[in-house]
Coordinates of C-alpha atoms and ligand atoms in Angstrom, one line a residue:
X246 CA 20.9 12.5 -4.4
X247 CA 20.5 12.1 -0.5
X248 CA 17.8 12.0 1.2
X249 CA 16.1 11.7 4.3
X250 CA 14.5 7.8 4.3
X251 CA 13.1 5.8 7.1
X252 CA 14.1 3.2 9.0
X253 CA 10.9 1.1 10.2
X254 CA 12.6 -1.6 12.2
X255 CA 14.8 1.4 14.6
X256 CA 12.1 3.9 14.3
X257 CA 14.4 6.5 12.4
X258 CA 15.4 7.6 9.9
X259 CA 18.7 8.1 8.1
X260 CA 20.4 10.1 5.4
X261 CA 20.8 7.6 2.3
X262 CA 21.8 8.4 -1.3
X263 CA 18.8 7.6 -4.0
X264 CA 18.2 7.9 -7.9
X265 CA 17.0 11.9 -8.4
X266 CA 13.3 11.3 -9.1
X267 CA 11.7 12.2 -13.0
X268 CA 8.9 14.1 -12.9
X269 CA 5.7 12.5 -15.0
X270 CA 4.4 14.6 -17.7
X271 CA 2.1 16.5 -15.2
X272 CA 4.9 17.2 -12.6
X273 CA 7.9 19.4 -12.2
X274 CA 11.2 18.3 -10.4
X275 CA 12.2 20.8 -8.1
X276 CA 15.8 21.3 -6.4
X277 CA 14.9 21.6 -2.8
X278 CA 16.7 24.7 -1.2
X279 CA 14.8 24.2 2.5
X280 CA 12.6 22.4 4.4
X281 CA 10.3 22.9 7.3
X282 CA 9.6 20.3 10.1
X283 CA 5.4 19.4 11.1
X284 CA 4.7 17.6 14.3
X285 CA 3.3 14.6 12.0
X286 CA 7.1 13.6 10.5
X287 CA 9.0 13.3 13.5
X288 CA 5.3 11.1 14.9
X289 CA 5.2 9.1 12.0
X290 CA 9.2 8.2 12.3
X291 CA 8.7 7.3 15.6
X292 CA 5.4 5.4 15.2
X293 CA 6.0 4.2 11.8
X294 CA 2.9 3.3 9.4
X295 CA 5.0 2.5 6.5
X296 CA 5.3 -1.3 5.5
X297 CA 9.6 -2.3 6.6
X298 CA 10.4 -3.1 2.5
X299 CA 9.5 0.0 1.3
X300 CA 12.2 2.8 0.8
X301 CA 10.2 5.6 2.3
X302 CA 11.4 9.5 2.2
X303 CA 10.0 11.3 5.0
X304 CA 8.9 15.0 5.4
X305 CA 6.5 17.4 4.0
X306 CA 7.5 21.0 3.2
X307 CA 9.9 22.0 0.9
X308 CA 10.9 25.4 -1.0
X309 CA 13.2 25.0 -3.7
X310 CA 13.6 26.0 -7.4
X311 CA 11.9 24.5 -10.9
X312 CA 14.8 22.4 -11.8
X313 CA 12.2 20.3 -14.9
X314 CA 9.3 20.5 -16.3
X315 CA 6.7 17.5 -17.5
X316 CA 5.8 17.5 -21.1
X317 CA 1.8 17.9 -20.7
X318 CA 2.2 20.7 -18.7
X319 CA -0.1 23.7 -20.1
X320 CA 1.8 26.3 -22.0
X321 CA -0.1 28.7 -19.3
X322 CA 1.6 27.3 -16.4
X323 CA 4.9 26.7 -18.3
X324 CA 5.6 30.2 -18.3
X325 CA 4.8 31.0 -15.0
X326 CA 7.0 28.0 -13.7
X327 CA 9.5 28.4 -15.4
X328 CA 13.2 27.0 -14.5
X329 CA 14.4 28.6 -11.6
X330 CA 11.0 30.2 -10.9
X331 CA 10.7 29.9 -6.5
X332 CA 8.1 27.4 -5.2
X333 CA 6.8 25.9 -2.5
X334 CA 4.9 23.1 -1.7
X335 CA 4.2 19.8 0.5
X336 CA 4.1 16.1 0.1
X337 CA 3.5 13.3 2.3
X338 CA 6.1 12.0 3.8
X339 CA 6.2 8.6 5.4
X340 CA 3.0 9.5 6.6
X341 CA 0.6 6.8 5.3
X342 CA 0.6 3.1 5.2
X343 CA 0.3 3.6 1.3
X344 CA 3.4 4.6 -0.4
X345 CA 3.7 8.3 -1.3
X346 CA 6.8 10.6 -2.3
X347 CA 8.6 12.8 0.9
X348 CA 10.1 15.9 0.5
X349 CA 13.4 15.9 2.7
X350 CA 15.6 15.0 -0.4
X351 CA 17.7 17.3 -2.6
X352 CA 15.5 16.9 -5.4
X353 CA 12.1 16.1 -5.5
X354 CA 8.7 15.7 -8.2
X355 CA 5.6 17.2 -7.2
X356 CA 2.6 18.0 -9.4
X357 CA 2.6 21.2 -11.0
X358 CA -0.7 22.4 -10.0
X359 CA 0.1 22.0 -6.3
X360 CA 2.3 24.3 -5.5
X361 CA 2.4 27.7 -5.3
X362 CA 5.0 30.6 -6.5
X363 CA 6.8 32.1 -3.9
X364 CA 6.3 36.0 -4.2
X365 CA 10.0 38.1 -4.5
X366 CA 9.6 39.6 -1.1
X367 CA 9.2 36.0 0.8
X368 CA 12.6 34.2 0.8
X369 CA 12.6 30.7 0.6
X370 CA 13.7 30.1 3.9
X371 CA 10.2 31.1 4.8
X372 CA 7.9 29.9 2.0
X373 CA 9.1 26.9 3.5
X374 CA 7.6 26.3 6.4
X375 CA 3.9 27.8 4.8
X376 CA 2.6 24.8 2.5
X377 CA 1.0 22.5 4.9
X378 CA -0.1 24.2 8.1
X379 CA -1.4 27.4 6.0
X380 CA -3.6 25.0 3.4
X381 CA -4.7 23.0 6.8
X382 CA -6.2 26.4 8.6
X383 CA -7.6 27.4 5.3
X384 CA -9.3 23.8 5.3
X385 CA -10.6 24.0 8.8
X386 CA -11.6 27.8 8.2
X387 CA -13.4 27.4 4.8
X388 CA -14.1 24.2 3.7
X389 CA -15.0 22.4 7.3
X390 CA -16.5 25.3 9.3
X391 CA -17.5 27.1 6.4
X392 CA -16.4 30.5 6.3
X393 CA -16.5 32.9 3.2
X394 CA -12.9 31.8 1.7
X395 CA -10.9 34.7 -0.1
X396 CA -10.7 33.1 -3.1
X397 CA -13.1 31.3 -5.3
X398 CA -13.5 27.1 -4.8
X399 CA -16.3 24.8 -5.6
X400 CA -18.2 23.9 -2.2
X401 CA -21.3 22.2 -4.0
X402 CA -19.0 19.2 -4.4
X403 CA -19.6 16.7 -1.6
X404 CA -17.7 13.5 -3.0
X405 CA -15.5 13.1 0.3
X406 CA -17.6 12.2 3.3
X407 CA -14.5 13.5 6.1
X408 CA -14.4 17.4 5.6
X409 CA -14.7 19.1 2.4
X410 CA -18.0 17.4 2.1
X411 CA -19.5 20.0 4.6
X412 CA -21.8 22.5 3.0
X413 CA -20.7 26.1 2.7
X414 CA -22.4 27.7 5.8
X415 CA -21.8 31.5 5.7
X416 CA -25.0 32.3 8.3
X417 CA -22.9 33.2 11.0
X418 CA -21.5 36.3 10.8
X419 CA -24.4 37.7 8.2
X420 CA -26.5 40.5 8.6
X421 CA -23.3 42.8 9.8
X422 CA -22.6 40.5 12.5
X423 CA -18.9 40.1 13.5
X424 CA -16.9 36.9 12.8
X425 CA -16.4 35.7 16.2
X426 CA -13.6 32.5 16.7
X427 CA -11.7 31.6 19.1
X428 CA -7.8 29.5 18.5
X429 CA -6.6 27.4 21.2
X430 CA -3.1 27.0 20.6
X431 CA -2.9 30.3 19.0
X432 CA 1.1 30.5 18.4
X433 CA 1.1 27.1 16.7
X434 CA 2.1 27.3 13.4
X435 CA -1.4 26.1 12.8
X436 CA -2.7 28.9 14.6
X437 CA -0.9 31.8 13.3
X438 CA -2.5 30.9 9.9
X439 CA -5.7 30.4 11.0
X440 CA -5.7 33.8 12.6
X441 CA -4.6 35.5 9.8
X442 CA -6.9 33.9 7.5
X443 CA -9.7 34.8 9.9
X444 CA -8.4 38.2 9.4
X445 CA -8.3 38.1 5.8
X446 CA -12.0 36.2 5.2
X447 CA -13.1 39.2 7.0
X448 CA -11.3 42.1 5.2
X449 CA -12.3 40.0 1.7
X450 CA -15.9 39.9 2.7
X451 CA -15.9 43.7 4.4
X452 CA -17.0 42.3 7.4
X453 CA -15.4 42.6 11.0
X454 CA -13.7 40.0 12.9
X455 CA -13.5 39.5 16.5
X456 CA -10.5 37.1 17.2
X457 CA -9.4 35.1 21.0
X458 CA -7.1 33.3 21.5
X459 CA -5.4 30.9 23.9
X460 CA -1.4 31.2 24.2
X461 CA 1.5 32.0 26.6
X462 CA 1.7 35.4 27.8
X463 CA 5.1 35.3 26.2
X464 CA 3.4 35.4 23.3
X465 CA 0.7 37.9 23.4
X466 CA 2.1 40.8 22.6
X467 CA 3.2 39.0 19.4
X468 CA -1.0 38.5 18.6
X469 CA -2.1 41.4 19.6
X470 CA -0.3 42.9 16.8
X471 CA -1.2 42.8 12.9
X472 CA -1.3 40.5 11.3
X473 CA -3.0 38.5 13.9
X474 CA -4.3 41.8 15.7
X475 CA -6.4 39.3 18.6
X476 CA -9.5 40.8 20.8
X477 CA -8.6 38.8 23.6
X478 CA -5.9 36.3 24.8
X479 CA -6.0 34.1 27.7
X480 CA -3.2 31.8 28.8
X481 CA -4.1 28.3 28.8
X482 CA -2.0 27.0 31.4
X483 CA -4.5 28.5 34.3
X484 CA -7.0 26.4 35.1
X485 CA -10.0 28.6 34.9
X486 CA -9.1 29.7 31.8
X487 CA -12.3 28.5 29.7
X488 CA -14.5 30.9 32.4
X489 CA -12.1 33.8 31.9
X490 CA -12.1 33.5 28.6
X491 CA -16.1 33.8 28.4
X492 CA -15.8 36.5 30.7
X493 CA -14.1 38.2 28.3
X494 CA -16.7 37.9 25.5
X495 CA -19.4 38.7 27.9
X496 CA -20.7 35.4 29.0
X497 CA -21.5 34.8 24.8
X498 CA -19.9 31.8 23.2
X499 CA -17.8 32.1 19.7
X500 CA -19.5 30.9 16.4
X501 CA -16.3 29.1 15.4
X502 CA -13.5 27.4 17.4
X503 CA -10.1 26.3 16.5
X504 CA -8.2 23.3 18.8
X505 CA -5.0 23.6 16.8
X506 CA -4.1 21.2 20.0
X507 CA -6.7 18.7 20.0
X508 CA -5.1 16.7 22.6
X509 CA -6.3 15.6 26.2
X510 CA -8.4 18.5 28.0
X511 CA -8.3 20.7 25.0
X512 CA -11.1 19.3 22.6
X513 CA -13.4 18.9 26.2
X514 CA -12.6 22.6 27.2
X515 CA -12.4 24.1 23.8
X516 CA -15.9 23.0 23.3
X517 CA -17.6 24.9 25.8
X518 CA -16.6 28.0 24.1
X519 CA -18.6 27.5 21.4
X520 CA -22.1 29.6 21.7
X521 CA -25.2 26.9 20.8
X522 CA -24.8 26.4 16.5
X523 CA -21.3 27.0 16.5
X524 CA -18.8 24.3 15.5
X525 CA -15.4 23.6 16.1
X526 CA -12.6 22.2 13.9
X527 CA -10.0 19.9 15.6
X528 CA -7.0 18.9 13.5
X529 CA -5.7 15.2 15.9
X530 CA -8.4 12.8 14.5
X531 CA -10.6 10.6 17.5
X532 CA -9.2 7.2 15.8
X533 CA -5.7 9.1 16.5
X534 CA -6.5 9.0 20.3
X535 CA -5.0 12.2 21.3
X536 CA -8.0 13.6 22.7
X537 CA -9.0 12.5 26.4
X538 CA -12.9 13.2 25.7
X539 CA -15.5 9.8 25.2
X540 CA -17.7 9.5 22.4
X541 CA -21.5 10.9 23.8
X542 CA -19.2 13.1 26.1
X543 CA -18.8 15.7 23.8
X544 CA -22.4 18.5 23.3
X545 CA -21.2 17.9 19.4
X546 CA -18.6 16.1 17.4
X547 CA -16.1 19.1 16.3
X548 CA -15.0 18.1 12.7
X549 CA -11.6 16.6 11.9
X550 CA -10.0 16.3 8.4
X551 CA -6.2 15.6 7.8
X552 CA -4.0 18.0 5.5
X553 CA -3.3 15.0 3.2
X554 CA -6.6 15.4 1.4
X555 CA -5.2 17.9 -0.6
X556 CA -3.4 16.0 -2.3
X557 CA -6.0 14.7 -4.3
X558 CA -5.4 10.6 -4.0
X559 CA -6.2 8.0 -1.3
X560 CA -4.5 7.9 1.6
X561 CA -4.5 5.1 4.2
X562 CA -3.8 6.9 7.5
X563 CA -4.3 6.0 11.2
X564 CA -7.0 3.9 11.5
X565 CA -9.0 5.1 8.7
X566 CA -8.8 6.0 4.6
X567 CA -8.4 9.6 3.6
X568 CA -10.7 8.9 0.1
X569 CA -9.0 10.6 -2.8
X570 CA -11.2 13.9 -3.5
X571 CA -11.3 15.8 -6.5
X572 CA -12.7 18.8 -4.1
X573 CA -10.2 18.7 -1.6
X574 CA -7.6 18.3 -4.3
X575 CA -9.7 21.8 -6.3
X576 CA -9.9 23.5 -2.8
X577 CA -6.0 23.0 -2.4
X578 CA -5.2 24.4 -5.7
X579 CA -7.1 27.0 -5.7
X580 CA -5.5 28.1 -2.2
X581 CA -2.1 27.8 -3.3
X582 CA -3.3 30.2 -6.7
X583 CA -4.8 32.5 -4.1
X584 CA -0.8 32.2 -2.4
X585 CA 0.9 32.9 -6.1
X586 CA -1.5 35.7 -6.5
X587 CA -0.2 37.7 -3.4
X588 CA 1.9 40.9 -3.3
X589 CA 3.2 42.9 -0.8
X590 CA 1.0 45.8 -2.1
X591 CA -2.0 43.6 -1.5
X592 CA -1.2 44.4 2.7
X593 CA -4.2 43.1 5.0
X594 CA -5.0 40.5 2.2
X595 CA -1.0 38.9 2.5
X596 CA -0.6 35.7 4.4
X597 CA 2.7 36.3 5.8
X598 CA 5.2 33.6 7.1
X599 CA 6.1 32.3 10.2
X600 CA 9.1 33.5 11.9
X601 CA 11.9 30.8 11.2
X602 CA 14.3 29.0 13.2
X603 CA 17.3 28.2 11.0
X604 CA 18.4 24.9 12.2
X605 CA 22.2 23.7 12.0
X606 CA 23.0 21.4 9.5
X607 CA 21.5 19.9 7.1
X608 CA 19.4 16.5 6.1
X609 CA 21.4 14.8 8.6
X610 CA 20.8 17.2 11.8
X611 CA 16.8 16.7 11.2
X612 CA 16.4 13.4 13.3
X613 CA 18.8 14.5 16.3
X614 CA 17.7 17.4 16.5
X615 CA 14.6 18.8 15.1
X616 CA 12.8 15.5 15.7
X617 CA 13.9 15.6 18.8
X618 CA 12.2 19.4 19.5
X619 CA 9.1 18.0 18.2
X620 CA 8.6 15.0 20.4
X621 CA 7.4 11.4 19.3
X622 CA 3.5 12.4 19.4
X623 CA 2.0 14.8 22.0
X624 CA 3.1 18.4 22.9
X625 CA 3.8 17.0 26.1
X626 CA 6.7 14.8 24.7
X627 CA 8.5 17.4 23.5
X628 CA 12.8 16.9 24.4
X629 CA 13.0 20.4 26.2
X630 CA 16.5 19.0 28.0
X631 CA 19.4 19.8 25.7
X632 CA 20.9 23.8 26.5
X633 CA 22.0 24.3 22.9
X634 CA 19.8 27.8 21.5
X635 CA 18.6 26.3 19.0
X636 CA 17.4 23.4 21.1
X637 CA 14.9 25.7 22.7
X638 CA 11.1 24.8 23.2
X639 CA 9.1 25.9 20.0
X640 CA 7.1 28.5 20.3
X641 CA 5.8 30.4 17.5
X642 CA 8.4 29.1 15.4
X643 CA 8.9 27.2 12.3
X644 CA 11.7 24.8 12.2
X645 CA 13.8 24.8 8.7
X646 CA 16.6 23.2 7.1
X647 CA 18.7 24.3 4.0
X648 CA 18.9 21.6 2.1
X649 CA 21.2 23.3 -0.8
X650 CA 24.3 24.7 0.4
X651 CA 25.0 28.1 -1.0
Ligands
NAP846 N1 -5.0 17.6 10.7 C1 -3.9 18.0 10.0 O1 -3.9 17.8 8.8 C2 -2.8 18.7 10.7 C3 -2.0 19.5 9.9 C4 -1.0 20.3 10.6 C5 -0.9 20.2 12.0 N2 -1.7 19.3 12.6 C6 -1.5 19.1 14.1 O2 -1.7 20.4 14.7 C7 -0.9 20.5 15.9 C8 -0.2 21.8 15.8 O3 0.8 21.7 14.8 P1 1.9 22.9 14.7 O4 2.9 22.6 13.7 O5 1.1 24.2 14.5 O6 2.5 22.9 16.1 P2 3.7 23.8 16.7 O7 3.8 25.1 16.1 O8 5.0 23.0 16.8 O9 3.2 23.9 18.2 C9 4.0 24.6 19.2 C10 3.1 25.5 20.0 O10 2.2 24.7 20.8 C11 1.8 25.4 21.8 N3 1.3 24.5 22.8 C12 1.9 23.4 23.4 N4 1.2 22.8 24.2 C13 0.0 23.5 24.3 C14 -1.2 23.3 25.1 N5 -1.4 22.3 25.9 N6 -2.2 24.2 24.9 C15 -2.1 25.2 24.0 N7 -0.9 25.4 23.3 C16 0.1 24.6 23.4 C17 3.0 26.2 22.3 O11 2.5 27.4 22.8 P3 3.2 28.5 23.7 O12 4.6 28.6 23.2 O13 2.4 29.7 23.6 O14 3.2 27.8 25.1 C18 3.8 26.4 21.0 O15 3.7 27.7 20.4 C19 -0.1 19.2 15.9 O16 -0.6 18.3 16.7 C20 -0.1 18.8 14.5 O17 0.2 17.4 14.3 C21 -2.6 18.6 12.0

């Protein structure tokens, strides 16, 4: 099959043909019909963490079609995944110094449990780009800052000391008190999920939430609007925008703040939004030294925890060991049942997609071009030179790639 595999000595990565993978007895293989580009594989291509001997496949999300089954596979799940049944999912990539599976191949294996059907009305161009940035708000929403989650998970278990240890706090917002947050960044792909998750913790829990955000005024009609439906926008590229954006909530602080940034002046400024007990979720790590704040500069340390612990196994990341959790790995399954469970009929409870770019090419156009839109590490970095359309900056926008030709 081909596939998308690193090249640790030029920093790329190239299109190489490799064995189609056999699922264990606990996966499924899965033919990949697209995949969706995160900041993190084009940074980890260009910064490489992966040992030079190791064939590496890169990329995380992928929507495809059961192709196999695993033997030890519960008769339960086998006939909800059956062959041909739509799923979605994410794996690592070539991001980790340990060697883990990628997703930008035409086949790949993945354990069953992890991922999630993909409902009829959500094609599979956009169940795509869903897997990793949707489970990473959900993290930061429910397991690190500790909002009511949607669906049920076990927060008593505190086995990983980097995020889903936290203890469920659900004080704020009690006692008929709105949900108050604020998401810098808010037409990330990060951000649109966290909104809408916001959204639908409070529906869930019949409680109200009052949403801001921080965006381009391109983009705020686009929140205002279901299913994001923000209170109040300001546009971060004004300097004064932390004042104006407490003017607009009265002088009070939020009880929860998103930096779906968290890089230079954003964790600094995004902090002072906070009203005093509130906390703050940042998704670049310090030991990633994105952010510009010191250590003692900060009034609290926000809490970080990477996507990967998910997957339920160790991870060996920058600067620091992502412990394998059982919680993390629960809390990620459990999200992904909460994604098989949704129907259109369900309306404020859906989690809908972001809107898609359909890239040109396939495997081989990922590099040149989509790598090249996301930049080698900062949102600053971003290649916003070439006139083609599709080469435009992104901006609310998933990236994708059909992998399968029809
Ligand atoms: N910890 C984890 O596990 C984890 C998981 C997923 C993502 N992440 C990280 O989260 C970040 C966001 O990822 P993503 O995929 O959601 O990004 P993305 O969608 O590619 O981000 C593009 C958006 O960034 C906004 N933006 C750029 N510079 C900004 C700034 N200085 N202030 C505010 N907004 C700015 C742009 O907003 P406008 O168009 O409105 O200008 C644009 O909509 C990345 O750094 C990524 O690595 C971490």
């Amino acid at each position: 099959m081909e596939a998308l595999v690193l090249d640790v000595p030029k920093r790329t990565a190239t299109v190489k043909t490799l064995p189609i993978p056999s699922p264990s007895p606990t996966q499924l293989l899965v033919r990949t019909h697209f995949v969706a580009l995160n900041p993190v594989d084009a940074l980890y291509v260009s910064h490489p963490l992966a040992p030079k001997s190791q064939t590496r496949i890169v990329g995380s999300d992928f929507a495809g079609t059961v192709q196999q089954l695993g033997s030890s596979i519960p008769a339960s799940a086998r006939e909800s995944l059956k062959i041909g049944t739509h799923v979605a999912g994410f794996l690592q990539g070539a991001c980790s110094v340990n060697e883990r599976p990628g997703a930008f191949a035409k086949f790949i294996v993945v354990d069953w449990d992890l991922v999630w059907r993909v409902p009829g009305w959500m094609g599979l161009e956009s169940a795509a780009g869903v897997s990793l940035c949707a489970l990473t708000a959900a993290q930061g929403l429910f397991a690190r800052l500790g909002v009511e989650a949607p669906f049920e998970w076990d927060s008593r278990n505190t086995d990983n000391e980097r995020g889903v240890s936290e203890v469920k706090d659900n004080t704020h917002g009690k006692n008929g008190d709105p949900l108050k947050v604020f998401i810098y960044g808010a037409s990330t792909s990060l951000g649109q999920y966290a909104a809408q998750l916001v959204r639908i913790a409070a529906h869930a829990s019949g409680r109200e939430a009052v949403l801001f955000g921080a965006a381009s005024p391109a983009r705020h009609a686009m929140l205002k609007v279901p299913p994001y439906s923000y209170n109040g926008l300001v546009d971060y590229r004004e300097a004064n925008w932390v004042e104006k954006l407490l003017e607009v909530q009265n002088g009070e602080g939020v009880q929860y703040a998103f930096d779906c940034i968290s890089e230079g002046d954003s964790v600094r400024n995004v902090i002072k939004t906070v009203a005093p007990g509130g906390k703050m979720a940042v998704f670049r790590s310090r030991e990633g030294k994105a952010w510009a704040a010191e250590p003692g500069e900060l009034p609290f340390e926000p809490v970080y925890g990477a996507v990967w612990e998910g997957l339920g196994v160790e991870v060996q990341y920058q600067g620091f060991t992502v412990p394998a959790s059982a919680s993390a790995r629960e809390f990620a399954v459990n999200f992904y049942g909460f994604l098989s469970s949704m129907t259109e009929e369900d309306g404020p409870l859906v989690l809908r997609p972001n809107l898609v770019r359909l890239m040109p090419g396939g495997l081989e156009r990922i590099v040149p071009d989509g790598f090249a839109l996301l930049g080698p590490g900062s949102m600053d970095n971003r290649d916003t030179s070439r006139s083609e359309a599709y080469m435009r900056p992104i901006s609310a926008e998933k990236l994708v790639y059909q992998v399968l030709k029809q």
